[in-house]
Amino acid sequence: MIRTRSASALAALACAALALTASPASAAPGDTLNMCSSTLTPAGWVDVQWWNSSGCGSGFNPNSKQIKDLTGYPVGTQVNACASTWPPAGWTITSSYYSSGCRYSSVPSFSANTWTLKRTS
């Protein structure tokens, strides 16, 4: 019985991991996904929000994030993104500021942690 539960849990975990890796490839510009912070943000995507979730473990640091697909936006588009990931190629940082939604550390700070990005090429 323990083996069955372990196998089921492992299969569910594998399916969840597959869904997270498969979803970004089929996303449209502006689509968002929620994921655990331990998962790397894919190329062409940026972090847009951080929070704590029991589904991603425990602790004091924010452990969940929402990411946004920036691939396919036209030149001149502006978006806000957390400074926890570098902007994709073709995007330029035009300003920075503090946002409570982009606190990706448990250490309180009001330093700029969010960027306004502009598609330049």
mmCIF file of C-alpha atoms in Angstrom:
data_model
loop_
_atom_site.group_PDB
_atom_site.id
_atom_site.type_symbol
_atom_site.label_atom_id
_atom_site.label_comp_id
_atom_site.label_asym_id
_atom_site.label_seq_id
_atom_site.Cartn_x
_atom_site.Cartn_y
_atom_site.Cartn_z
ATOM 1 C CA MET A 1 0.000 0.000 0.000
ATOM 2 C CA ILE A 2 2.859 2.367 0.772
ATOM 3 C CA ARG A 3 4.435 1.571 -2.589
ATOM 4 C CA THR A 4 1.164 2.309 -4.369
ATOM 5 C CA ARG A 5 0.829 5.714 -2.691
ATOM 6 C CA SER A 6 4.479 6.518 -3.384
ATOM 7 C CA ALA A 7 4.124 5.500 -7.023
ATOM 8 C CA SER A 8 0.934 7.556 -7.370
ATOM 9 C CA ALA A 9 2.543 10.594 -5.777
ATOM 10 C CA LEU A 10 5.598 10.226 -8.008
ATOM 11 C CA ALA A 11 3.416 9.922 -11.119
ATOM 12 C CA ALA A 12 1.425 13.027 -10.130
ATOM 13 C CA LEU A 13 4.658 14.948 -9.559
ATOM 14 C CA ALA A 14 5.983 13.873 -12.969
ATOM 15 C CA CYS A 15 2.744 14.987 -14.658
ATOM 16 C CA ALA A 16 2.890 18.355 -12.908
ATOM 17 C CA ALA A 17 6.512 18.846 -13.963
ATOM 18 C CA LEU A 18 5.642 17.922 -17.544
ATOM 19 C CA ALA A 19 2.738 20.384 -17.560
ATOM 20 C CA LEU A 20 4.990 23.199 -16.379
ATOM 21 C CA THR A 21 7.634 22.487 -18.985
ATOM 22 C CA ALA A 22 5.156 21.943 -21.819
ATOM 23 C CA SER A 23 2.918 24.961 -21.162
ATOM 24 C CA PRO A 24 5.371 27.807 -21.935
ATOM 25 C CA ALA A 25 6.039 26.461 -25.438
ATOM 26 C CA SER A 26 2.382 26.790 -26.407
ATOM 27 C CA ALA A 27 1.732 30.150 -24.747
ATOM 28 C CA ALA A 28 0.694 33.377 -26.453
ATOM 29 C CA PRO A 29 2.106 36.850 -25.701
ATOM 30 C CA GLY A 30 0.908 38.014 -22.311
ATOM 31 C CA ASP A 31 -0.060 34.548 -21.084
ATOM 32 C CA THR A 32 0.795 33.905 -17.449
ATOM 33 C CA LEU A 33 1.641 30.785 -15.447
ATOM 34 C CA ASN A 34 2.039 30.179 -11.717
ATOM 35 C CA MET A 35 4.950 28.031 -10.562
ATOM 36 C CA CYS A 36 7.221 27.301 -7.635
ATOM 37 C CA SER A 37 10.240 29.559 -7.305
ATOM 38 C CA SER A 38 12.562 26.552 -7.611
ATOM 39 C CA THR A 39 11.584 26.296 -11.299
ATOM 40 C CA LEU A 40 13.654 28.500 -13.590
ATOM 41 C CA THR A 41 11.802 31.149 -15.567
ATOM 42 C CA PRO A 42 11.953 30.097 -19.262
ATOM 43 C CA ALA A 43 13.599 32.251 -21.944
ATOM 44 C CA GLY A 44 11.241 34.944 -23.237
ATOM 45 C CA TRP A 45 9.307 35.052 -19.951
ATOM 46 C CA VAL A 46 9.645 37.352 -16.903
ATOM 47 C CA ASP A 47 8.548 37.121 -13.275
ATOM 48 C CA VAL A 48 5.626 39.451 -12.525
ATOM 49 C CA GLN A 49 4.620 38.507 -8.957
ATOM 50 C CA TRP A 50 5.900 36.587 -5.909
ATOM 51 C CA TRP A 51 4.123 35.087 -2.859
ATOM 52 C CA ASN A 52 4.215 32.206 -0.341
ATOM 53 C CA SER A 53 2.296 29.008 -1.062
ATOM 54 C CA SER A 54 2.087 25.823 0.995
ATOM 55 C CA GLY A 55 2.039 23.921 -2.308
ATOM 56 C CA CYS A 56 5.658 24.911 -2.934
ATOM 57 C CA GLY A 57 7.101 24.094 0.480
ATOM 58 C CA SER A 58 7.544 26.131 3.611
ATOM 59 C CA GLY A 59 9.782 28.844 4.960
ATOM 60 C CA PHE A 60 9.922 32.599 5.117
ATOM 61 C CA ASN A 61 11.059 33.396 1.584
ATOM 62 C CA PRO A 62 8.394 33.763 -1.104
ATOM 63 C CA ASN A 63 8.334 30.373 -2.831
ATOM 64 C CA SER A 64 5.832 30.887 -5.669
ATOM 65 C CA LYS A 65 5.830 33.184 -8.669
ATOM 66 C CA GLN A 66 3.728 34.199 -11.618
ATOM 67 C CA ILE A 67 5.535 34.481 -14.938
ATOM 68 C CA LYS A 68 4.474 36.247 -18.141
ATOM 69 C CA ASP A 69 5.325 35.442 -21.758
ATOM 70 C CA LEU A 70 6.865 38.423 -23.586
ATOM 71 C CA THR A 71 7.553 36.625 -26.861
ATOM 72 C CA GLY A 72 5.631 38.090 -29.786
ATOM 73 C CA TYR A 73 4.812 41.542 -28.432
ATOM 74 C CA PRO A 74 5.237 44.355 -30.995
ATOM 75 C CA VAL A 75 8.012 46.958 -30.734
ATOM 76 C CA GLY A 76 7.005 49.797 -28.408
ATOM 77 C CA THR A 77 5.052 47.596 -25.955
ATOM 78 C CA GLN A 78 5.701 48.336 -22.262
ATOM 79 C CA VAL A 79 5.261 45.856 -19.406
ATOM 80 C CA ASN A 80 6.132 45.758 -15.704
ATOM 81 C CA ALA A 81 8.269 42.879 -14.449
ATOM 82 C CA CYS A 82 10.004 41.874 -11.244
ATOM 83 C CA ALA A 83 13.755 42.429 -11.177
ATOM 84 C CA SER A 84 14.273 38.765 -10.224
ATOM 85 C CA THR A 85 14.912 37.810 -13.869
ATOM 86 C CA TRP A 86 16.794 39.662 -16.595
ATOM 87 C CA PRO A 87 14.715 41.081 -19.443
ATOM 88 C CA PRO A 88 14.609 38.939 -22.593
ATOM 89 C CA ALA A 89 16.570 39.977 -25.686
ATOM 90 C CA GLY A 90 14.920 42.939 -27.427
ATOM 91 C CA TRP A 91 13.546 44.410 -24.179
ATOM 92 C CA THR A 92 15.077 47.467 -22.451
ATOM 93 C CA ILE A 93 14.684 48.624 -18.849
ATOM 94 C CA THR A 94 13.197 52.141 -18.935
ATOM 95 C CA SER A 95 12.570 52.653 -15.196
ATOM 96 C CA SER A 96 12.713 50.864 -11.856
ATOM 97 C CA TYR A 97 10.649 51.154 -8.680
ATOM 98 C CA TYR A 98 9.521 49.246 -5.575
ATOM 99 C CA SER A 99 6.477 46.945 -5.683
ATOM 100 C CA SER A 100 5.269 44.767 -2.778
ATOM 101 C CA GLY A 101 4.149 42.130 -5.325
ATOM 102 C CA CYS A 102 7.740 41.625 -6.424
ATOM 103 C CA ARG A 103 9.268 40.927 -2.992
ATOM 104 C CA TYR A 104 11.231 37.752 -3.736
ATOM 105 C CA SER A 105 13.196 37.823 -0.470
ATOM 106 C CA SER A 106 12.098 37.636 3.149
ATOM 107 C CA VAL A 107 14.457 40.502 3.987
ATOM 108 C CA PRO A 108 12.358 43.681 4.112
ATOM 109 C CA SER A 109 13.619 46.319 1.709
ATOM 110 C CA PHE A 110 12.066 49.189 -0.169
ATOM 111 C CA SER A 111 14.781 49.130 -2.828
ATOM 112 C CA ALA A 112 13.663 49.085 -6.453
ATOM 113 C CA ASN A 113 12.633 45.512 -7.277
ATOM 114 C CA THR A 114 10.457 46.105 -10.351
ATOM 115 C CA TRP A 115 11.212 47.330 -13.860
ATOM 116 C CA THR A 116 9.212 48.891 -16.631
ATOM 117 C CA LEU A 117 10.393 47.146 -19.791
ATOM 118 C CA LYS A 118 9.975 48.365 -23.344
ATOM 119 C CA ARG A 119 10.194 46.228 -26.482
ATOM 120 C CA THR A 120 12.882 47.875 -28.617
ATOM 121 C CA SER A 121 13.608 45.259 -31.279
#
